[in-house]
mmCIF file of C-alpha atoms and ligand atoms in Angstrom:
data_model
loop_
_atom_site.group_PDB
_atom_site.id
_atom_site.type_symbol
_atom_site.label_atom_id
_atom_site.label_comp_id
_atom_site.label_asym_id
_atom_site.label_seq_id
_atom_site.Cartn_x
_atom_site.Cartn_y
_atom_site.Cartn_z
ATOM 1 C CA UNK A 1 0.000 0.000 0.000
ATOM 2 C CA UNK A 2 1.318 3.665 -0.989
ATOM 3 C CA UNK A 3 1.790 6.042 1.822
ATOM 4 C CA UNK A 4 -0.829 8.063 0.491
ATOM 5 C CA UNK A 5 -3.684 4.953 0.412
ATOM 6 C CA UNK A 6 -2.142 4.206 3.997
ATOM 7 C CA UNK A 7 -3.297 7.482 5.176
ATOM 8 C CA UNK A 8 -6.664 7.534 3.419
ATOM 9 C CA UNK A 9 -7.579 4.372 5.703
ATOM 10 C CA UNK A 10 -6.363 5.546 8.739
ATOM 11 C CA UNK A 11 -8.063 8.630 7.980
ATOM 12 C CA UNK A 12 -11.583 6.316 7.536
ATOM 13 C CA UNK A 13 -12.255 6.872 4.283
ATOM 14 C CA UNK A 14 -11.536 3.320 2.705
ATOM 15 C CA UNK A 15 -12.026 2.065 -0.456
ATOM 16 C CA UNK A 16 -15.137 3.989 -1.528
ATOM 17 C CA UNK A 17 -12.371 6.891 -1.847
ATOM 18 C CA UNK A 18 -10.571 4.852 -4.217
ATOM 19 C CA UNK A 19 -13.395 4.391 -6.171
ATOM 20 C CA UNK A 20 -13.992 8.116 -5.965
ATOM 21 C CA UNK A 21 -9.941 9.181 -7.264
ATOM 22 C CA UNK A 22 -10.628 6.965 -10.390
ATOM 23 C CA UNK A 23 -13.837 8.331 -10.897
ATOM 24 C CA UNK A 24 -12.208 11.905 -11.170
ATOM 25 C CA UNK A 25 -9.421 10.720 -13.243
ATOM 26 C CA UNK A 26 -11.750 9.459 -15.434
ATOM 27 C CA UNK A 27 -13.767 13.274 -15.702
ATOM 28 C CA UNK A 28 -10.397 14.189 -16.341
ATOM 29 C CA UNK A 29 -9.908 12.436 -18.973
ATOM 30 C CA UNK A 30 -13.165 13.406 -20.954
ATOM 31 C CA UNK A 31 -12.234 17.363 -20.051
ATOM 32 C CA UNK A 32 -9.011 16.664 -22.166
ATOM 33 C CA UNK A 33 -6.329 16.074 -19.771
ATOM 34 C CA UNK A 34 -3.951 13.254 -21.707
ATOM 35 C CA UNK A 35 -0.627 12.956 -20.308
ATOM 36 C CA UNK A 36 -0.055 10.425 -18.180
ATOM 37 C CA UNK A 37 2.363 11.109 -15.874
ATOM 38 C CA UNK A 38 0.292 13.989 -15.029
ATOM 39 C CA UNK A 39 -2.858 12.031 -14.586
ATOM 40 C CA UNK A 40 -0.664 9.746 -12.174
ATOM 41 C CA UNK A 41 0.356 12.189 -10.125
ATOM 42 C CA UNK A 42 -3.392 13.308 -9.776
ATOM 43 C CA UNK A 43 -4.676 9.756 -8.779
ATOM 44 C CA UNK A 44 -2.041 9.767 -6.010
ATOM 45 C CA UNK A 45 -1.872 12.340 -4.311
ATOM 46 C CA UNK A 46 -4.267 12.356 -1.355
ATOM 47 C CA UNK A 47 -6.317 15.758 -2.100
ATOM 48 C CA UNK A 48 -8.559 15.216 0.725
ATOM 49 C CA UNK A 49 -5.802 16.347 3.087
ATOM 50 C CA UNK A 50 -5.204 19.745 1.893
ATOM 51 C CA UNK A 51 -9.171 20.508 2.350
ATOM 52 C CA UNK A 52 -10.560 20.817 6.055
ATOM 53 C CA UNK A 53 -11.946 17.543 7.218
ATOM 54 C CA UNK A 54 -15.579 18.709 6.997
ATOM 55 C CA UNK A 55 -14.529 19.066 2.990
ATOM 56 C CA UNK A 56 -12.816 16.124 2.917
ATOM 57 C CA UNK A 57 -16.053 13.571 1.467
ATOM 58 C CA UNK A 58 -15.713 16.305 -1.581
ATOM 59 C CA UNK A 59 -12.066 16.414 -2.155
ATOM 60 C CA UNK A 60 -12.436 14.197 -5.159
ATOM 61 C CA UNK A 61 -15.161 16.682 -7.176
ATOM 62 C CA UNK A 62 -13.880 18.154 -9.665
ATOM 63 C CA UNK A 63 -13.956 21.733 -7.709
ATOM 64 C CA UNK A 64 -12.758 24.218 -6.261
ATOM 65 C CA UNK A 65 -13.201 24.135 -2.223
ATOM 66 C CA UNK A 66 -12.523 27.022 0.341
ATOM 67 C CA UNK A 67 -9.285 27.041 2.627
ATOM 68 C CA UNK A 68 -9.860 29.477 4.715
ATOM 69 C CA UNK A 69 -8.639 33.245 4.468
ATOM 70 C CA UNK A 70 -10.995 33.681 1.609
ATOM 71 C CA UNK A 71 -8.914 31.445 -0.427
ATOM 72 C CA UNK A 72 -9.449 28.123 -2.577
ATOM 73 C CA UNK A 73 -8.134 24.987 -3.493
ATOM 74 C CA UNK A 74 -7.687 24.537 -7.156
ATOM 75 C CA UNK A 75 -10.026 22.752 -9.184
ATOM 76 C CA UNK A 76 -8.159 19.483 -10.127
ATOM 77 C CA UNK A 77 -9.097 20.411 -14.031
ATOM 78 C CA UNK A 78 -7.180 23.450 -13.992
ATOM 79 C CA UNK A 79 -4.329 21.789 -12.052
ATOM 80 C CA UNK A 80 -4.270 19.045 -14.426
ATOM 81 C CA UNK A 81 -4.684 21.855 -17.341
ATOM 82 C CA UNK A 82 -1.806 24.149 -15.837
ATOM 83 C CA UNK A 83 0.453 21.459 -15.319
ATOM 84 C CA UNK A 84 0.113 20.081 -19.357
ATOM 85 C CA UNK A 85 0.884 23.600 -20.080
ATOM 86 C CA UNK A 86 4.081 24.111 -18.383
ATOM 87 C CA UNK A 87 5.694 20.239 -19.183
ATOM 88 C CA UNK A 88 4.007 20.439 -22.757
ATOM 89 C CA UNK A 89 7.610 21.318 -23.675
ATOM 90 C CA UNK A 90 9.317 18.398 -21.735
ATOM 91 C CA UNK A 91 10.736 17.942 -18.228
ATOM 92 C CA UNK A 92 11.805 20.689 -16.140
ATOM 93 C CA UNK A 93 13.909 21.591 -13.411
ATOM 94 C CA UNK A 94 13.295 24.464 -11.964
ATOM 95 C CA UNK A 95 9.475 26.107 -11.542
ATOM 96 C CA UNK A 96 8.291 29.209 -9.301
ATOM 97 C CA UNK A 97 4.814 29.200 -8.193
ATOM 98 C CA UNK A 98 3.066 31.886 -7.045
ATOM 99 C CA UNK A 99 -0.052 31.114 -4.789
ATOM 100 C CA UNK A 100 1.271 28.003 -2.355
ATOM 101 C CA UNK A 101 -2.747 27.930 -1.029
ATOM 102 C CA UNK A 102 -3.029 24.810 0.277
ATOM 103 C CA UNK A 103 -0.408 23.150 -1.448
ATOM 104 C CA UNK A 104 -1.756 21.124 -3.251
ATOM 105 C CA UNK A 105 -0.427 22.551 -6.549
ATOM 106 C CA UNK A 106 2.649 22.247 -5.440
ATOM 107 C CA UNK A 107 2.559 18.954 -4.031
ATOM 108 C CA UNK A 108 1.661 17.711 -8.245
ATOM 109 C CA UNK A 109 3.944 19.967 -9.222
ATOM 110 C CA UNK A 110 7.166 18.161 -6.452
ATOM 111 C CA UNK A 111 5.958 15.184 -7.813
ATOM 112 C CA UNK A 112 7.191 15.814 -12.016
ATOM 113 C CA UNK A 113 9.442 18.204 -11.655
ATOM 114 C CA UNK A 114 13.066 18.553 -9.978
ATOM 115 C CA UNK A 115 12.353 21.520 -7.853
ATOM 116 C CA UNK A 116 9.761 23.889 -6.996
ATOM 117 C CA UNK A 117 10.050 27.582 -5.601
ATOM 118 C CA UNK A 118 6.630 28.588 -3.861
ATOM 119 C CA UNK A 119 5.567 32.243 -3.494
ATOM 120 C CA UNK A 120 2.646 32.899 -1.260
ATOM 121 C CA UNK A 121 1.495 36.324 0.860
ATOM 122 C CA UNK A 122 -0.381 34.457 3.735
ATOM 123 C CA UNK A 123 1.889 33.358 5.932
ATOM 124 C CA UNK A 124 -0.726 30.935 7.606
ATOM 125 C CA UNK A 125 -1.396 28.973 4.620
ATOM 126 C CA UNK A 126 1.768 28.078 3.695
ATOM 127 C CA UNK A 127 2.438 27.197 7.368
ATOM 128 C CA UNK A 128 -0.183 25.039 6.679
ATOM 129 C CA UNK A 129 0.996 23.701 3.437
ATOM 130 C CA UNK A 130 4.983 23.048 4.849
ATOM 131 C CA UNK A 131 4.180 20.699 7.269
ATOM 132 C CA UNK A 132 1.503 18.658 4.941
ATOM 133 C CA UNK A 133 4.389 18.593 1.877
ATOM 134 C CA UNK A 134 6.772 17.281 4.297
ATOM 135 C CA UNK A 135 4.592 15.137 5.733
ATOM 136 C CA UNK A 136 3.844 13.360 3.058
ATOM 137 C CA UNK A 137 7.184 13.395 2.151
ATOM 138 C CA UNK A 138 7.726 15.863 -0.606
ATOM 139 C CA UNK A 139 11.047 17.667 0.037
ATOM 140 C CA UNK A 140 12.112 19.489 -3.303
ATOM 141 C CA UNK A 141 10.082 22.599 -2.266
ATOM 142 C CA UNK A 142 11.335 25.798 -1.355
ATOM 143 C CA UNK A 143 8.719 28.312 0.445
ATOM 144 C CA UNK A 144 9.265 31.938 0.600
ATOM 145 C CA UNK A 145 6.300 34.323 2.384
ATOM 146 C CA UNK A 146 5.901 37.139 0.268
ATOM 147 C CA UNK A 147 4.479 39.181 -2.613
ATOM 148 C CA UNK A 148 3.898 37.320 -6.003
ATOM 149 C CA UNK A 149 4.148 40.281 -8.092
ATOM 150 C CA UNK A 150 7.950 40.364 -7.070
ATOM 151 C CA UNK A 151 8.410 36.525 -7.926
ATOM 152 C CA UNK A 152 11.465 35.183 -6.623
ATOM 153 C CA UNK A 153 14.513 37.048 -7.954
ATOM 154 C CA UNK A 154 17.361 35.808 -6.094
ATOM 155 C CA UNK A 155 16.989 32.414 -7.404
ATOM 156 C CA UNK A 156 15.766 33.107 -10.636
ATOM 157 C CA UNK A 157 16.210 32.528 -14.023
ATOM 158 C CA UNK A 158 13.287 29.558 -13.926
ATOM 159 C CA UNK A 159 12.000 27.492 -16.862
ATOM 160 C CA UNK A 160 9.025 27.268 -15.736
ATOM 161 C CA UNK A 161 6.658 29.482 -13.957
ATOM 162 C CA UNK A 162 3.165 28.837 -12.635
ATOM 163 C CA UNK A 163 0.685 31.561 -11.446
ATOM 164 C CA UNK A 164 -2.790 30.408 -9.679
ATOM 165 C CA UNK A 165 -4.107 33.711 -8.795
ATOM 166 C CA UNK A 166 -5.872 36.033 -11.633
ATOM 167 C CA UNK A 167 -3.396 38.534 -12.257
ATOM 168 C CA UNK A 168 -5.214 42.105 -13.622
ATOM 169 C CA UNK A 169 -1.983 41.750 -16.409
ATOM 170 C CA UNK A 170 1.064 39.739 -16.489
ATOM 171 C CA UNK A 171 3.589 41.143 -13.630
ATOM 172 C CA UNK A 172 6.902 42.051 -15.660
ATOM 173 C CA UNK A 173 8.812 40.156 -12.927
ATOM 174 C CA UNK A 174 8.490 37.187 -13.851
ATOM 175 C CA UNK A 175 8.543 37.431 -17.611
ATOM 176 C CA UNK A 176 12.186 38.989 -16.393
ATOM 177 C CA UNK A 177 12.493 36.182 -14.162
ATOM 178 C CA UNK A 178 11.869 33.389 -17.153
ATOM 179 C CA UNK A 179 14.889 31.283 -18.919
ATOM 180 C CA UNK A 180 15.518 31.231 -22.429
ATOM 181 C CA UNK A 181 12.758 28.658 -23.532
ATOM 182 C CA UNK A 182 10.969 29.320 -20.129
ATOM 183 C CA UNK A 183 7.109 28.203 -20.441
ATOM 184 C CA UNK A 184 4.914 31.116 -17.679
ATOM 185 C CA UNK A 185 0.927 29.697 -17.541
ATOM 186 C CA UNK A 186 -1.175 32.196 -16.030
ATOM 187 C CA UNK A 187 -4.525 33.493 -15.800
ATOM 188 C CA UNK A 188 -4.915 36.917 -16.821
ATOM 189 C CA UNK A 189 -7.818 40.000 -16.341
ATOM 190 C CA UNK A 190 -10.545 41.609 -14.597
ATOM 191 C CA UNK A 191 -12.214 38.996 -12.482
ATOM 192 C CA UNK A 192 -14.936 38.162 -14.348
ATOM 193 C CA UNK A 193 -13.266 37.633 -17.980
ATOM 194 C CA UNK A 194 -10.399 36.073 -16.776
ATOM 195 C CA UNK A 195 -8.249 33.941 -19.710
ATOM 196 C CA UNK A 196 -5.427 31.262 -18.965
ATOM 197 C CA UNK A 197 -2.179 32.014 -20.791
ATOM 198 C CA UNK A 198 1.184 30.547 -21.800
ATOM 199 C CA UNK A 199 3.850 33.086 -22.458
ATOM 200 C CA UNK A 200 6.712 31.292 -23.432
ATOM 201 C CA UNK A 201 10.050 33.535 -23.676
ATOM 202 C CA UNK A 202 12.788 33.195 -27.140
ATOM 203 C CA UNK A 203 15.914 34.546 -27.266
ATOM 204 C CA UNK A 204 14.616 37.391 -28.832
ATOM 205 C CA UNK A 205 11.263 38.338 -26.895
ATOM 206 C CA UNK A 206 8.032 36.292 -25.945
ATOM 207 C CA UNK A 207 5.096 35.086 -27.552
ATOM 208 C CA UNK A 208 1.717 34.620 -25.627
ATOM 209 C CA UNK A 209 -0.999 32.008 -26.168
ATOM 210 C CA UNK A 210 -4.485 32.969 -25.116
ATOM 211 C CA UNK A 211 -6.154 29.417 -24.058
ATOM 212 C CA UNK A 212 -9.165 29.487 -22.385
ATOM 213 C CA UNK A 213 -11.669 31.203 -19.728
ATOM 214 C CA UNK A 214 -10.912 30.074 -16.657
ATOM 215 C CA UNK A 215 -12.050 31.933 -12.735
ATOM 216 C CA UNK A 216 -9.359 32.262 -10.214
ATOM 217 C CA UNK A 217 -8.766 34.437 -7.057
ATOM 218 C CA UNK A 218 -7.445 37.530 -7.708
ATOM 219 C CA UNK A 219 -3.568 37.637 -7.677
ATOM 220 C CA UNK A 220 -3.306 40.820 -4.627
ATOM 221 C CA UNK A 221 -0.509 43.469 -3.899
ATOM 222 C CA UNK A 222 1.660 43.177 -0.584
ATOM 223 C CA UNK A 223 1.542 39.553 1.801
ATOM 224 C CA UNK A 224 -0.219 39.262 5.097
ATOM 225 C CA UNK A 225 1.163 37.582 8.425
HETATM 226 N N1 SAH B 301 -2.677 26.421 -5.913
HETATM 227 C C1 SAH B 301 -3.410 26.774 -4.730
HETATM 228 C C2 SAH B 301 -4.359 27.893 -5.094
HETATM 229 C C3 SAH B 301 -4.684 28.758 -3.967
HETATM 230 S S1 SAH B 301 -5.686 30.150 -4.403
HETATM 231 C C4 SAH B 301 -4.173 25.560 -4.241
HETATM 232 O O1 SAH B 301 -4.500 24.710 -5.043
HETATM 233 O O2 SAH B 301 -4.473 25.481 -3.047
HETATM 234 C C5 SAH B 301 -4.463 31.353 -4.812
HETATM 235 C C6 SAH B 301 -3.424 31.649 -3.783
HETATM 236 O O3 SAH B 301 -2.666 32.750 -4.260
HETATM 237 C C7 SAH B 301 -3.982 32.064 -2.418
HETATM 238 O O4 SAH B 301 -3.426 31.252 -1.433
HETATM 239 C C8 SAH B 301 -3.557 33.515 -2.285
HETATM 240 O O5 SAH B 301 -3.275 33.892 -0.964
HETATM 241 C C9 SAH B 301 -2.321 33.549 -3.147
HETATM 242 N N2 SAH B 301 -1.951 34.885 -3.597
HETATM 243 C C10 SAH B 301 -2.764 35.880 -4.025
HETATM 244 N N3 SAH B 301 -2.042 36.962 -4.341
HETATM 245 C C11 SAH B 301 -0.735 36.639 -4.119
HETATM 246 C C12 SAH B 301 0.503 37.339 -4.274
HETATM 247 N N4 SAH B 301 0.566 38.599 -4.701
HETATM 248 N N5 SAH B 301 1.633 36.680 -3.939
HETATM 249 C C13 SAH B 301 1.613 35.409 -3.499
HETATM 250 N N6 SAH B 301 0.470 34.698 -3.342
HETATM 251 C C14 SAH B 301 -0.675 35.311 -3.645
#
């Protein structure tokens, strides 16, 4: 038994959860989703734990669920989607996100790529979402509390970055903060006509992909303790 099945029956939920994971994969699937590896990572990892236990019978919709501070947990579609987007291109080694939430972005993300770099301005979420990564033994994660709009300078360039917050336009830090051949999926606008895009940078400039409508929490200025 995986780790993560281990803690699904101590946690009481049994087999019927099983049945529930393959049920989503399978939604997955007929949304579009098609590579593998991603739709692995999916199966396994035990979203249920990065939603408050009162949530936890509807971790396997595919939804987005509240976290607290006004925030959500991605909707497994657009972390599937997001995730296609930024390996489309191959493996990677290096990836910034900005929004830890709950984690459970990242926690995919630790799971397909070599390291991850993960921005967010609530310190009390990504309190939160240490100690669940490490518990469940993810270690190639780097945290840092602080403003997004900044990304992560010191340890940039990255070749991939990943934004899940709605950003009003595309902050010019991280397009500075992108390799050569860098792949940046993020969802940009006003709230309500929000559209997920992949800027991918050349030697000579970038050239942006408008994808799809998509409805995230807005990307916000400053961080909070
Ligand atoms: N991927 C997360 C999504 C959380 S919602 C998950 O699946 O749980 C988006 C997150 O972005 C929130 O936690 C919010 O606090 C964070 N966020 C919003 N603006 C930010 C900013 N400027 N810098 C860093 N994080 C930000």
């Amino acid at each position: 038994m995986s780790v993560q099945e281990d803690d699904l029956q101590r946690q009481g939920i049994g087999m019927t959860s099983l049945r529930t994971r393959e049920r989503l994969i399978q939604r997955l699937c007929d949304e579009g989703l098609s590579d593998p590896q991603v739709l692995e990572v999916i199966r396994r990892t035990p979203r249920h734990l990065f939603v408050d236990e009162a949530l936890a019978h509807r971790a396997y919709e595919d939804t987005a669920l509240p976290i607290g501070n006004n925030q959500t947990i991605s909707q497994p579609y657009m972390v599937g989607r997001m995730t296609e987007l930024l390996l489309a291109d191959g493996p990677l080694d290096k990836v910034l996100e900005i929004g830890t939430g709950s984690g459970y972005q990242t926690a995919v993300l630790a799971q397909l790529v070599e390291r991850v770099f993960s921005v967010e301005r609530i310190q009390s979420l990504q309190e939160r979402a240490k100690e669940l990564l490490a518990a469940l033994d993810l270690r190639n994660v780097v945290y840092r509390w602080g403003d997004g709009w900044e990304g992560w300078n010191a340890l940039a360039p990255y070749n991939g970055i990943i934004v899940t917050a709605g950003a009003k336009e595309v902050p010019h830090a991280l397009l500075d903060q992108l390799a050569i051949g860098g792949r940046l999926v993020i969802p940009v606008g006003e709230s309500d006509d929000q559209q997920l895009m992949l800027i991918v940078r050349e030697k000579d400039g970038f050239t942006y992909k408008t994808l799809e409508g998509v409805r995230f929490v807005p990307l916000l200025a400053g961080s909070l303790a």
